[in-house]
mmCIF file of C-alpha atoms and ligand atoms in Angstrom:
data_model
loop_
_atom_site.group_PDB
_atom_site.id
_atom_site.type_symbol
_atom_site.label_atom_id
_atom_site.label_comp_id
_atom_site.label_asym_id
_atom_site.label_seq_id
_atom_site.Cartn_x
_atom_site.Cartn_y
_atom_site.Cartn_z
ATOM 1 C CA UNK A 1250 -44.249 -39.351 -26.028
ATOM 2 C CA UNK A 1251 -47.187 -37.711 -25.099
ATOM 3 C CA UNK A 1252 -49.485 -35.824 -27.068
ATOM 4 C CA UNK A 1253 -49.080 -32.199 -27.697
ATOM 5 C CA UNK A 1254 -52.500 -30.302 -27.053
ATOM 6 C CA UNK A 1255 -53.714 -28.520 -30.139
ATOM 7 C CA UNK A 1256 -53.758 -24.722 -29.526
ATOM 8 C CA UNK A 1257 -56.440 -22.340 -31.485
ATOM 9 C CA UNK A 1258 -55.542 -20.883 -34.916
ATOM 10 C CA UNK A 1259 -56.508 -17.829 -33.729
ATOM 11 C CA UNK A 1260 -57.255 -15.842 -30.630
ATOM 12 C CA UNK A 1261 -59.094 -12.393 -29.827
ATOM 13 C CA UNK A 1262 -56.974 -9.937 -27.566
ATOM 14 C CA UNK A 1263 -59.308 -7.557 -26.052
ATOM 15 C CA UNK A 1264 -56.905 -4.375 -25.006
ATOM 16 C CA UNK A 1265 -58.138 -2.979 -21.435
ATOM 17 C CA UNK A 1266 -55.292 -0.382 -21.225
ATOM 18 C CA UNK A 1267 -57.462 2.717 -21.057
ATOM 19 C CA UNK A 1268 -59.665 1.096 -18.574
ATOM 20 C CA UNK A 1269 -58.105 -1.346 -16.214
ATOM 21 C CA UNK A 1270 -54.677 -0.233 -17.029
ATOM 22 C CA UNK A 1271 -55.217 3.587 -16.607
ATOM 23 C CA UNK A 1272 -57.981 3.658 -13.786
ATOM 24 C CA UNK A 1273 -55.461 3.067 -11.083
ATOM 25 C CA UNK A 1274 -53.364 6.518 -12.055
ATOM 26 C CA UNK A 1275 -53.492 8.705 -9.274
ATOM 27 C CA UNK A 1276 -52.879 11.850 -11.487
ATOM 28 C CA UNK A 1277 -55.691 12.439 -13.773
ATOM 29 C CA UNK A 1278 -54.464 12.194 -17.493
ATOM 30 C CA UNK A 1279 -55.706 14.564 -20.003
ATOM 31 C CA UNK A 1280 -58.666 13.451 -22.142
ATOM 32 C CA UNK A 1281 -56.509 14.222 -24.986
ATOM 33 C CA UNK A 1282 -54.047 11.679 -24.021
ATOM 34 C CA UNK A 1283 -56.490 8.852 -23.183
ATOM 35 C CA UNK A 1284 -58.056 9.668 -27.000
ATOM 36 C CA UNK A 1285 -54.575 9.344 -28.605
ATOM 37 C CA UNK A 1286 -53.910 6.147 -26.849
ATOM 38 C CA UNK A 1287 -57.143 4.479 -27.965
ATOM 39 C CA UNK A 1288 -56.989 6.129 -31.491
ATOM 40 C CA UNK A 1289 -53.418 4.210 -31.564
ATOM 41 C CA UNK A 1290 -54.664 0.884 -30.112
ATOM 42 C CA UNK A 1291 -57.420 1.193 -32.787
ATOM 43 C CA UNK A 1292 -55.138 1.535 -35.352
ATOM 44 C CA UNK A 1293 -52.809 -1.179 -34.092
ATOM 45 C CA UNK A 1294 -55.876 -3.355 -35.074
ATOM 46 C CA UNK A 1295 -57.406 -4.504 -31.929
ATOM 47 C CA UNK A 1296 -61.100 -6.205 -32.551
ATOM 48 C CA UNK A 1297 -62.295 -4.999 -29.016
ATOM 49 C CA UNK A 1298 -61.007 -2.287 -26.876
ATOM 50 C CA UNK A 1299 -62.024 -1.583 -23.395
ATOM 51 C CA UNK A 1300 -62.341 2.386 -23.413
ATOM 52 C CA UNK A 1301 -64.324 4.008 -20.400
ATOM 53 C CA UNK A 1302 -65.754 2.867 -17.129
ATOM 54 C CA UNK A 1303 -69.023 4.757 -15.564
ATOM 55 C CA UNK A 1304 -68.535 4.089 -12.405
ATOM 56 C CA UNK A 1305 -68.798 6.440 -9.470
ATOM 57 C CA UNK A 1306 -66.272 8.997 -9.540
ATOM 58 C CA UNK A 1307 -65.724 9.367 -6.003
ATOM 59 C CA UNK A 1308 -64.857 5.624 -6.282
ATOM 60 C CA UNK A 1309 -62.237 5.771 -9.088
ATOM 61 C CA UNK A 1310 -61.640 9.329 -9.970
ATOM 62 C CA UNK A 1311 -59.650 8.673 -13.324
ATOM 63 C CA UNK A 1312 -62.676 7.242 -15.001
ATOM 64 C CA UNK A 1313 -64.684 10.584 -14.629
ATOM 65 C CA UNK A 1314 -63.648 11.686 -18.178
ATOM 66 C CA UNK A 1315 -64.957 8.622 -19.549
ATOM 67 C CA UNK A 1316 -67.904 10.229 -21.612
ATOM 68 C CA UNK A 1317 -65.306 13.028 -23.069
ATOM 69 C CA UNK A 1318 -63.082 10.399 -24.240
ATOM 70 C CA UNK A 1319 -65.936 8.211 -25.750
ATOM 71 C CA UNK A 1320 -66.786 11.453 -27.562
ATOM 72 C CA UNK A 1321 -63.427 12.464 -28.855
ATOM 73 C CA UNK A 1322 -62.248 8.850 -30.092
ATOM 74 C CA UNK A 1323 -62.065 8.072 -33.679
ATOM 75 C CA UNK A 1324 -64.126 4.754 -34.076
ATOM 76 C CA UNK A 1325 -63.161 2.172 -36.657
ATOM 77 C CA UNK A 1326 -66.073 0.396 -38.082
ATOM 78 C CA UNK A 1327 -66.466 -3.355 -36.718
ATOM 79 C CA UNK A 1328 -64.266 -2.806 -33.237
ATOM 80 C CA UNK A 1329 -65.925 -3.128 -30.209
ATOM 81 C CA UNK A 1330 -65.681 -0.078 -27.550
ATOM 82 C CA UNK A 1331 -66.399 -1.471 -24.339
ATOM 83 C CA UNK A 1332 -67.553 0.453 -21.221
ATOM 84 C CA UNK A 1333 -68.126 -1.139 -17.298
ATOM 85 C CA UNK A 1334 -71.089 -0.398 -15.999
ATOM 86 C CA UNK A 1335 -71.854 -1.242 -11.949
ATOM 87 C CA UNK A 1336 -75.639 -0.275 -12.064
ATOM 88 C CA UNK A 1337 -78.220 1.509 -14.051
ATOM 89 C CA UNK A 1338 -76.800 5.009 -13.635
ATOM 90 C CA UNK A 1339 -73.547 3.360 -15.166
ATOM 91 C CA UNK A 1340 -75.688 1.854 -18.221
ATOM 92 C CA UNK A 1341 -77.584 5.233 -19.191
ATOM 93 C CA UNK A 1342 -74.148 6.881 -19.606
ATOM 94 C CA UNK A 1343 -72.695 3.989 -21.476
ATOM 95 C CA UNK A 1344 -75.939 4.351 -23.754
ATOM 96 C CA UNK A 1345 -75.242 7.701 -24.010
ATOM 97 C CA UNK A 1346 -71.774 7.601 -25.025
ATOM 98 C CA UNK A 1347 -72.602 5.101 -27.495
ATOM 99 C CA UNK A 1348 -70.511 2.072 -26.282
ATOM 100 C CA UNK A 1349 -70.645 -1.345 -28.083
ATOM 101 C CA UNK A 1350 -70.811 -3.237 -25.226
ATOM 102 C CA UNK A 1351 -70.826 -2.670 -21.625
ATOM 103 C CA UNK A 1352 -69.205 -4.839 -18.730
ATOM 104 C CA UNK A 1353 -71.187 -5.618 -15.568
ATOM 105 C CA UNK A 1354 -68.687 -6.730 -13.249
ATOM 106 C CA UNK A 1355 -69.104 -9.262 -10.198
ATOM 107 C CA UNK A 1356 -66.857 -11.251 -7.886
ATOM 108 C CA UNK A 1357 -66.298 -14.842 -6.718
ATOM 109 C CA UNK A 1358 -65.347 -13.461 -3.554
ATOM 110 C CA UNK A 1359 -68.258 -11.901 -1.307
ATOM 111 C CA UNK A 1360 -65.517 -9.941 0.457
ATOM 112 C CA UNK A 1361 -64.260 -8.625 -2.444
ATOM 113 C CA UNK A 1362 -67.450 -7.821 -4.005
ATOM 114 C CA UNK A 1363 -68.387 -5.575 -0.618
ATOM 115 C CA UNK A 1364 -64.804 -3.743 -1.134
ATOM 116 C CA UNK A 1365 -65.461 -2.987 -4.865
ATOM 117 C CA UNK A 1366 -69.126 -2.788 -5.242
ATOM 118 C CA UNK A 1367 -70.341 -1.813 -2.304
ATOM 119 C CA UNK A 1368 -72.736 -4.815 -2.158
ATOM 120 C CA UNK A 1369 -73.048 -8.985 -1.742
ATOM 121 C CA UNK A 1370 -72.653 -11.357 -4.857
ATOM 122 C CA UNK A 1371 -76.500 -11.842 -4.571
ATOM 123 C CA UNK A 1372 -77.296 -8.110 -4.581
ATOM 124 C CA UNK A 1373 -75.087 -7.391 -7.254
ATOM 125 C CA UNK A 1374 -76.702 -10.284 -9.508
ATOM 126 C CA UNK A 1375 -79.612 -8.331 -8.690
ATOM 127 C CA UNK A 1376 -78.576 -4.750 -9.681
ATOM 128 C CA UNK A 1377 -77.295 -6.193 -12.905
ATOM 129 C CA UNK A 1378 -80.855 -8.136 -13.879
ATOM 130 C CA UNK A 1379 -82.380 -4.516 -15.294
ATOM 131 C CA UNK A 1380 -78.936 -3.573 -16.433
ATOM 132 C CA UNK A 1381 -78.896 -6.601 -18.550
ATOM 133 C CA UNK A 1382 -82.353 -6.218 -19.534
ATOM 134 C CA UNK A 1383 -82.173 -2.804 -20.950
ATOM 135 C CA UNK A 1384 -78.709 -3.395 -22.519
ATOM 136 C CA UNK A 1385 -79.907 -6.110 -24.673
ATOM 137 C CA UNK A 1386 -83.113 -4.057 -25.433
ATOM 138 C CA UNK A 1387 -80.745 -1.310 -26.738
ATOM 139 C CA UNK A 1388 -79.065 -4.043 -28.893
ATOM 140 C CA UNK A 1389 -75.699 -3.574 -26.989
ATOM 141 C CA UNK A 1390 -73.345 -6.597 -26.482
ATOM 142 C CA UNK A 1391 -72.951 -7.941 -22.745
ATOM 143 C CA UNK A 1392 -69.956 -9.155 -20.912
ATOM 144 C CA UNK A 1393 -69.679 -10.389 -17.491
ATOM 145 C CA UNK A 1394 -66.251 -10.016 -15.882
ATOM 146 C CA UNK A 1395 -65.732 -12.056 -12.457
ATOM 147 C CA UNK A 1396 -63.088 -11.037 -9.898
ATOM 148 C CA UNK A 1397 -61.127 -13.008 -7.676
ATOM 149 C CA UNK A 1398 -61.509 -16.304 -9.811
ATOM 150 C CA UNK A 1399 -58.466 -17.829 -8.673
ATOM 151 C CA UNK A 1400 -57.930 -15.825 -5.388
ATOM 152 C CA UNK A 1401 -58.772 -12.903 -3.044
ATOM 153 C CA UNK A 1402 -57.094 -10.394 -1.485
ATOM 154 C CA UNK A 1403 -59.307 -10.185 1.506
ATOM 155 C CA UNK A 1404 -60.561 -14.055 1.892
ATOM 156 C CA UNK A 1405 -57.671 -15.892 -0.059
ATOM 157 C CA UNK A 1406 -58.578 -19.109 -1.588
ATOM 158 C CA UNK A 1407 -61.551 -19.489 -4.179
ATOM 159 C CA UNK A 1408 -63.146 -22.283 -4.958
ATOM 160 C CA UNK A 1409 -63.570 -23.015 -8.596
ATOM 161 C CA UNK A 1410 -66.905 -23.826 -7.731
ATOM 162 C CA UNK A 1411 -67.851 -20.233 -6.331
ATOM 163 C CA UNK A 1412 -66.326 -18.963 -9.944
ATOM 164 C CA UNK A 1413 -68.943 -21.744 -11.182
ATOM 165 C CA UNK A 1414 -71.980 -20.190 -9.766
ATOM 166 C CA UNK A 1415 -71.524 -16.645 -10.614
ATOM 167 C CA UNK A 1416 -70.694 -17.950 -14.197
ATOM 168 C CA UNK A 1417 -74.156 -19.358 -14.047
ATOM 169 C CA UNK A 1418 -75.993 -16.432 -12.644
ATOM 170 C CA UNK A 1419 -74.510 -14.020 -15.441
ATOM 171 C CA UNK A 1420 -75.063 -16.504 -17.972
ATOM 172 C CA UNK A 1421 -78.782 -16.366 -16.761
ATOM 173 C CA UNK A 1422 -78.358 -12.582 -17.089
ATOM 174 C CA UNK A 1423 -77.658 -13.290 -21.020
ATOM 175 C CA UNK A 1424 -74.037 -12.310 -21.133
ATOM 176 C CA UNK A 1425 -72.565 -12.961 -24.405
ATOM 177 C CA UNK A 1426 -69.035 -13.255 -22.934
ATOM 178 C CA UNK A 1427 -67.623 -13.986 -19.694
ATOM 179 C CA UNK A 1428 -64.363 -13.278 -17.983
ATOM 180 C CA UNK A 1429 -62.542 -15.339 -15.596
ATOM 181 C CA UNK A 1430 -60.291 -12.545 -13.747
ATOM 182 C CA UNK A 1431 -57.155 -12.791 -11.921
ATOM 183 C CA UNK A 1432 -57.488 -9.738 -9.923
ATOM 184 C CA UNK A 1433 -54.427 -10.058 -8.005
ATOM 185 C CA UNK A 1434 -52.043 -12.317 -10.239
ATOM 186 C CA UNK A 1435 -51.899 -15.387 -8.022
ATOM 187 C CA UNK A 1436 -53.461 -18.203 -9.949
ATOM 188 C CA UNK A 1437 -50.854 -20.799 -11.360
ATOM 189 C CA UNK A 1438 -51.180 -22.708 -14.265
ATOM 190 C CA UNK A 1439 -52.722 -26.008 -13.385
ATOM 191 C CA UNK A 1440 -55.258 -24.176 -11.401
ATOM 192 C CA UNK A 1441 -56.128 -22.321 -14.378
ATOM 193 C CA UNK A 1442 -57.053 -25.181 -16.399
ATOM 194 C CA UNK A 1443 -59.090 -26.571 -13.355
ATOM 195 C CA UNK A 1444 -61.037 -23.723 -13.486
ATOM 196 C CA UNK A 1445 -61.466 -23.091 -17.284
ATOM 197 C CA UNK A 1446 -62.605 -26.842 -17.296
ATOM 198 C CA UNK A 1447 -64.895 -26.298 -14.212
ATOM 199 C CA UNK A 1448 -66.839 -23.437 -15.895
ATOM 200 C CA UNK A 1449 -66.619 -24.288 -19.936
ATOM 201 C CA UNK A 1450 -68.947 -27.437 -18.983
ATOM 202 C CA UNK A 1451 -71.676 -24.843 -18.756
ATOM 203 C CA UNK A 1452 -70.629 -22.029 -20.874
ATOM 204 C CA UNK A 1453 -69.198 -22.112 -24.209
ATOM 205 C CA UNK A 1454 -65.334 -22.211 -23.937
ATOM 206 C CA UNK A 1455 -65.187 -19.735 -27.081
ATOM 207 C CA UNK A 1456 -67.295 -17.185 -25.208
ATOM 208 C CA UNK A 1457 -64.774 -17.313 -22.037
ATOM 209 C CA UNK A 1458 -62.032 -14.776 -21.629
ATOM 210 C CA UNK A 1459 -58.853 -15.282 -19.704
ATOM 211 C CA UNK A 1460 -58.183 -11.723 -17.956
ATOM 212 C CA UNK A 1461 -54.812 -12.154 -15.746
ATOM 213 C CA UNK A 1462 -52.563 -9.530 -14.158
ATOM 214 C CA UNK A 1463 -49.291 -10.585 -13.432
ATOM 215 C CA UNK A 1464 -48.802 -9.640 -10.147
ATOM 216 C CA UNK A 1465 -46.816 -13.138 -9.344
ATOM 217 C CA UNK A 1466 -45.506 -13.447 -12.964
ATOM 218 C CA UNK A 1467 -47.721 -16.203 -14.189
ATOM 219 C CA UNK A 1468 -49.748 -14.386 -16.857
ATOM 220 C CA UNK A 1469 -48.408 -15.596 -19.699
ATOM 221 C CA UNK A 1470 -47.766 -19.351 -18.411
ATOM 222 C CA UNK A 1471 -51.419 -19.068 -17.013
ATOM 223 C CA UNK A 1472 -52.336 -17.817 -20.737
ATOM 224 C CA UNK A 1473 -50.523 -20.700 -22.184
ATOM 225 C CA UNK A 1474 -51.940 -22.940 -19.984
ATOM 226 C CA UNK A 1475 -55.504 -21.819 -20.631
ATOM 227 C CA UNK A 1476 -54.742 -21.959 -24.897
ATOM 228 C CA UNK A 1477 -54.258 -26.014 -23.874
ATOM 229 C CA UNK A 1478 -57.790 -26.331 -22.801
ATOM 230 C CA UNK A 1479 -59.215 -24.251 -25.718
ATOM 231 C CA UNK A 1480 -59.521 -20.776 -24.338
ATOM 232 C CA UNK A 1481 -59.353 -17.660 -27.015
ATOM 233 C CA UNK A 1482 -60.152 -14.673 -25.617
ATOM 234 C CA UNK A 1483 -57.275 -12.757 -23.581
ATOM 235 C CA UNK A 1484 -57.189 -9.762 -22.245
ATOM 236 C CA UNK A 1485 -54.012 -7.581 -21.816
ATOM 237 C CA UNK A 1486 -52.833 -4.060 -21.106
ATOM 238 C CA UNK A 1487 -50.713 -2.026 -23.156
ATOM 239 C CA UNK A 1488 -47.348 -1.578 -21.640
ATOM 240 C CA UNK A 1489 -48.673 -3.657 -18.852
ATOM 241 C CA UNK A 1490 -50.418 -0.733 -17.177
ATOM 242 C CA UNK A 1491 -52.650 -1.274 -14.240
ATOM 243 C CA UNK A 1492 -53.790 -2.378 -11.147
ATOM 244 C CA UNK A 1493 -57.170 -2.280 -9.171
ATOM 245 C CA UNK A 1494 -57.650 0.365 -6.856
ATOM 246 C CA UNK A 1495 -59.681 -2.196 -4.507
ATOM 247 C CA UNK A 1496 -56.955 -4.663 -4.620
ATOM 248 C CA UNK A 1497 -54.078 -3.271 -3.074
ATOM 249 C CA UNK A 1498 -50.811 -4.186 -4.169
ATOM 250 C CA UNK A 1499 -52.045 -5.856 -7.576
ATOM 251 C CA UNK A 1500 -50.082 -4.597 -10.488
ATOM 252 C CA UNK A 1501 -51.242 -4.559 -14.152
ATOM 253 C CA UNK A 1502 -52.625 -6.760 -16.681
ATOM 254 C CA UNK A 1503 -50.309 -8.997 -18.380
ATOM 255 C CA UNK A 1504 -48.509 -6.852 -21.081
ATOM 256 C CA UNK A 1505 -50.172 -6.580 -24.794
ATOM 257 C CA UNK A 1506 -46.885 -6.532 -26.183
ATOM 258 C CA UNK A 1507 -45.801 -9.663 -24.343
ATOM 259 C CA UNK A 1508 -49.343 -11.409 -25.319
ATOM 260 C CA UNK A 1509 -48.486 -10.645 -29.111
ATOM 261 C CA UNK A 1510 -44.727 -11.888 -28.769
ATOM 262 C CA UNK A 1511 -46.106 -15.135 -27.338
ATOM 263 C CA UNK A 1512 -48.822 -15.653 -30.166
ATOM 264 C CA UNK A 1513 -46.431 -14.700 -32.983
ATOM 265 C CA UNK A 1514 -44.007 -17.400 -31.913
ATOM 266 C CA UNK A 1515 -46.853 -20.105 -31.396
ATOM 267 C CA UNK A 1516 -48.272 -19.169 -34.969
ATOM 268 C CA UNK A 1517 -51.684 -17.962 -33.764
ATOM 269 C CA UNK A 1518 -53.652 -15.066 -35.839
ATOM 270 C CA UNK A 1519 -54.367 -11.836 -33.948
ATOM 271 C CA UNK A 1520 -54.906 -9.607 -36.528
ATOM 272 C CA UNK A 1521 -52.696 -6.837 -34.617
ATOM 273 C CA UNK A 1522 -49.579 -4.892 -35.507
ATOM 274 C CA UNK A 1523 -47.097 -5.589 -32.533
ATOM 275 C CA UNK A 1524 -44.958 -2.863 -33.533
ATOM 276 C CA UNK A 1525 -47.578 -0.083 -33.621
ATOM 277 C CA UNK A 1526 -48.478 -1.600 -29.986
ATOM 278 C CA UNK A 1527 -44.777 -1.015 -28.802
ATOM 279 C CA UNK A 1528 -45.089 2.231 -30.278
ATOM 280 C CA UNK A 1529 -48.545 3.197 -28.490
ATOM 281 C CA UNK A 1530 -46.938 1.464 -25.146
ATOM 282 C CA UNK A 1531 -43.939 4.083 -25.572
ATOM 283 C CA UNK A 1532 -46.093 6.846 -26.032
ATOM 284 C CA UNK A 1533 -48.429 6.172 -22.877
ATOM 285 C CA UNK A 1534 -45.067 5.383 -20.662
ATOM 286 C CA UNK A 1535 -43.430 8.628 -21.616
ATOM 287 C CA UNK A 1536 -46.490 10.565 -21.021
ATOM 288 C CA UNK A 1537 -46.660 8.551 -17.283
ATOM 289 C CA UNK A 1538 -42.844 9.128 -16.754
ATOM 290 C CA UNK A 1539 -42.092 5.518 -16.312
ATOM 291 C CA UNK A 1540 -40.687 2.849 -18.165
ATOM 292 C CA UNK A 1541 -43.448 0.196 -20.234
ATOM 293 C CA UNK A 1542 -43.920 -3.017 -17.807
ATOM 294 C CA UNK A 1543 -43.238 -4.743 -21.020
ATOM 295 C CA UNK A 1544 -40.235 -7.109 -21.506
ATOM 296 C CA UNK A 1545 -40.713 -7.633 -25.300
ATOM 297 C CA UNK A 1546 -42.131 -4.215 -25.600
ATOM 298 C CA UNK A 1547 -38.943 -2.694 -24.220
ATOM 299 C CA UNK A 1548 -37.008 -5.160 -25.799
ATOM 300 C CA UNK A 1549 -38.487 -4.264 -29.416
ATOM 301 C CA UNK A 1550 -38.246 -0.653 -28.456
ATOM 302 C CA UNK A 1551 -34.476 -0.809 -27.861
ATOM 303 C CA UNK A 1552 -33.863 -2.605 -31.079
ATOM 304 C CA UNK A 1553 -35.682 0.027 -32.743
ATOM 305 C CA UNK A 1554 -33.446 2.431 -31.471
ATOM 306 C CA UNK A 1555 -30.024 0.742 -32.063
ATOM 307 C CA UNK A 1556 -30.924 0.147 -35.488
ATOM 308 C CA UNK A 1557 -31.927 3.759 -36.601
HETATM 309 P P1 HMG B 847 -72.442 3.226 -3.681
HETATM 310 O O1 HMG B 847 -72.003 4.377 -2.802
HETATM 311 O O2 HMG B 847 -73.323 2.060 -3.025
HETATM 312 O O3 HMG B 847 -73.571 3.774 -4.695
HETATM 313 O O4 HMG B 847 -71.446 3.187 -4.651
HETATM 314 P P2 HMG B 847 -74.752 4.495 -4.319
HETATM 315 O O5 HMG B 847 -75.901 4.164 -5.786
HETATM 316 O O6 HMG B 847 -75.319 4.768 -2.905
HETATM 317 O O7 HMG B 847 -74.516 5.890 -5.086
HETATM 318 C C1 HMG B 847 -73.295 7.063 -4.405
HETATM 319 C C2 HMG B 847 -72.828 7.994 -5.164
HETATM 320 O O8 HMG B 847 -72.382 7.606 -6.211
HETATM 321 C C3 HMG B 847 -74.606 8.903 -5.804
HETATM 322 O O9 HMG B 847 -73.600 10.139 -5.914
HETATM 323 C C4 HMG B 847 -74.595 8.018 -7.203
HETATM 324 O O10 HMG B 847 -74.762 9.363 -7.819
HETATM 325 C C5 HMG B 847 -73.130 7.720 -7.086
HETATM 326 P P3 HMG B 847 -74.122 11.224 -4.557
HETATM 327 O O11 HMG B 847 -75.563 11.417 -4.665
HETATM 328 O O12 HMG B 847 -73.506 10.479 -3.346
HETATM 329 O O13 HMG B 847 -73.353 12.425 -5.406
HETATM 330 N N1 HMG B 847 -73.084 7.103 -8.512
HETATM 331 C C6 HMG B 847 -72.574 7.160 -9.350
HETATM 332 N N2 HMG B 847 -71.787 8.169 -10.193
HETATM 333 C C7 HMG B 847 -71.599 7.508 -11.652
HETATM 334 N N3 HMG B 847 -71.812 6.894 -12.133
HETATM 335 C C8 HMG B 847 -72.142 5.797 -11.585
HETATM 336 C C9 HMG B 847 -72.777 5.685 -10.374
HETATM 337 N N4 HMG B 847 -73.506 4.975 -9.570
HETATM 338 C C10 HMG B 847 -73.456 5.580 -8.181
HETATM 339 N N5 HMG B 847 -72.332 4.384 -12.072
HETATM 340 C C11 HMG B 847 -70.455 1.898 -6.879
HETATM 341 C C12 HMG B 847 -71.760 1.647 -5.449
HETATM 342 C C13 HMG B 847 -71.307 0.686 -7.607
HETATM 343 C C14 HMG B 847 -71.549 2.959 -7.599
HETATM 344 C C15 HMG B 847 -69.407 1.831 -6.582
HETATM 345 O O14 HMG B 847 -69.165 0.997 -5.192
HETATM 346 C C16 HMG B 847 -68.560 2.163 -7.225
HETATM 347 O O15 HMG B 847 -68.359 2.965 -8.351
HETATM 348 N N6 HMG B 847 -67.707 1.168 -7.602
HETATM 349 C C17 HMG B 847 -66.924 0.756 -8.883
HETATM 350 C C18 HMG B 847 -65.398 0.630 -8.347
HETATM 351 C C19 HMG B 847 -64.505 0.092 -9.549
HETATM 352 O O16 HMG B 847 -64.625 0.801 -10.576
HETATM 353 N N7 HMG B 847 -63.536 -0.448 -9.511
HETATM 354 C C20 HMG B 847 -62.636 -0.862 -10.353
HETATM 355 C C21 HMG B 847 -63.298 -1.821 -11.713
HETATM 356 S S1 HMG B 847 -63.100 -3.501 -11.474
HETATM 357 C C22 HMG B 847 -61.962 -4.005 -12.035
HETATM 358 O O17 HMG B 847 -60.977 -3.230 -11.927
HETATM 359 C C23 HMG B 847 -61.674 -5.785 -12.156
HETATM 360 C C24 HMG B 847 -61.810 -6.381 -13.264
HETATM 361 O O18 HMG B 847 -60.875 -5.637 -14.111
HETATM 362 C C25 HMG B 847 -61.326 -7.648 -13.285
HETATM 363 C C26 HMG B 847 -60.298 -8.083 -12.359
HETATM 364 O O19 HMG B 847 -59.178 -7.897 -12.672
HETATM 365 O O20 HMG B 847 -60.711 -8.236 -11.529
HETATM 366 C C27 HMG B 847 -62.784 -5.731 -14.152
HETATM 367 MG MG1 MG B 848 -58.889 -6.049 -13.952
#
């Protein structure tokens, strides 16, 4: 029998629902609902919550209330509340809102970079240079996110070399953590291992994160594949909320409840209370007027109703 690879004993789950999950919602969600969602997620035990995005309100109207949200949430000491920033204007807003971590977001695809942030990959890196310098000077954590690491809605195939090239540039900017993102959920398990193998030759594997959207239903398999090669940071979205406004047809991130259920079954420690996440998922789904897109979340919620 071949040797079974050992998996990490614990993982960090970054909850991205309040940002990636909600940014694509057409109806503007009241600040108090966003605040309650984040407070529930904080109480559930996440070490890191992506809470805000300081981008142009013309590009992503739903995120225009980010300052108010950051001001009103109840913060728990030690929890990292992150915010996306595409440029200096975004960084200034993130500093004023006392974000703990800022996320510069680029892409491994030229076409996606243009659609999402209106500039080439090279221009984005130049734009991020000053952002990164000032973020570091202000003692903020700096994270880099690389969209379309497994495929692009406009360009199609993306070579692992293209991902590795952007990882190197983000490493050079001083990123503490780098997200390898499957924006449109097209990646499959072996491809995930190939890409992480490649990029972890230049950036430490324990500072790389898997950010998987679940459009093709591959996200859990991809997480398992990434666990096998030692990745220990994963992004997920409560109730499977989300989709990128600049990637038509892309669905939400993998649902947090499903990821937690998987981790529980594997005996991998997360420090997060699954039932509280299920309740948070039901809360936001009720507000949005639709069923949560989480298989485990809905099953657990149904079991709870049946037992009460
Ligand atoms: P631009 O139009 O080239 O920017 O957009 P500009 O510098 O020419 O400014 C134009 C206007 O935007 C000006 O206002 C600026 O003040 C304003 P005006 O004078 O016309 O009234 N502006 C801003 N306002 C607020 N905050 C700012 C800001 N910057 C400029 N920070 C820009 C360039 C990058 C701003 C724009 O393209 C943008 O905001 N893009 C964001 C797109 C976005 O948020 N996409 C979703 C997040 S990424 C994602 O979801 C992927 C991820 O999940 C990983 C994955 O799954 O792939 C992370
Ligand atoms: Mg995303």
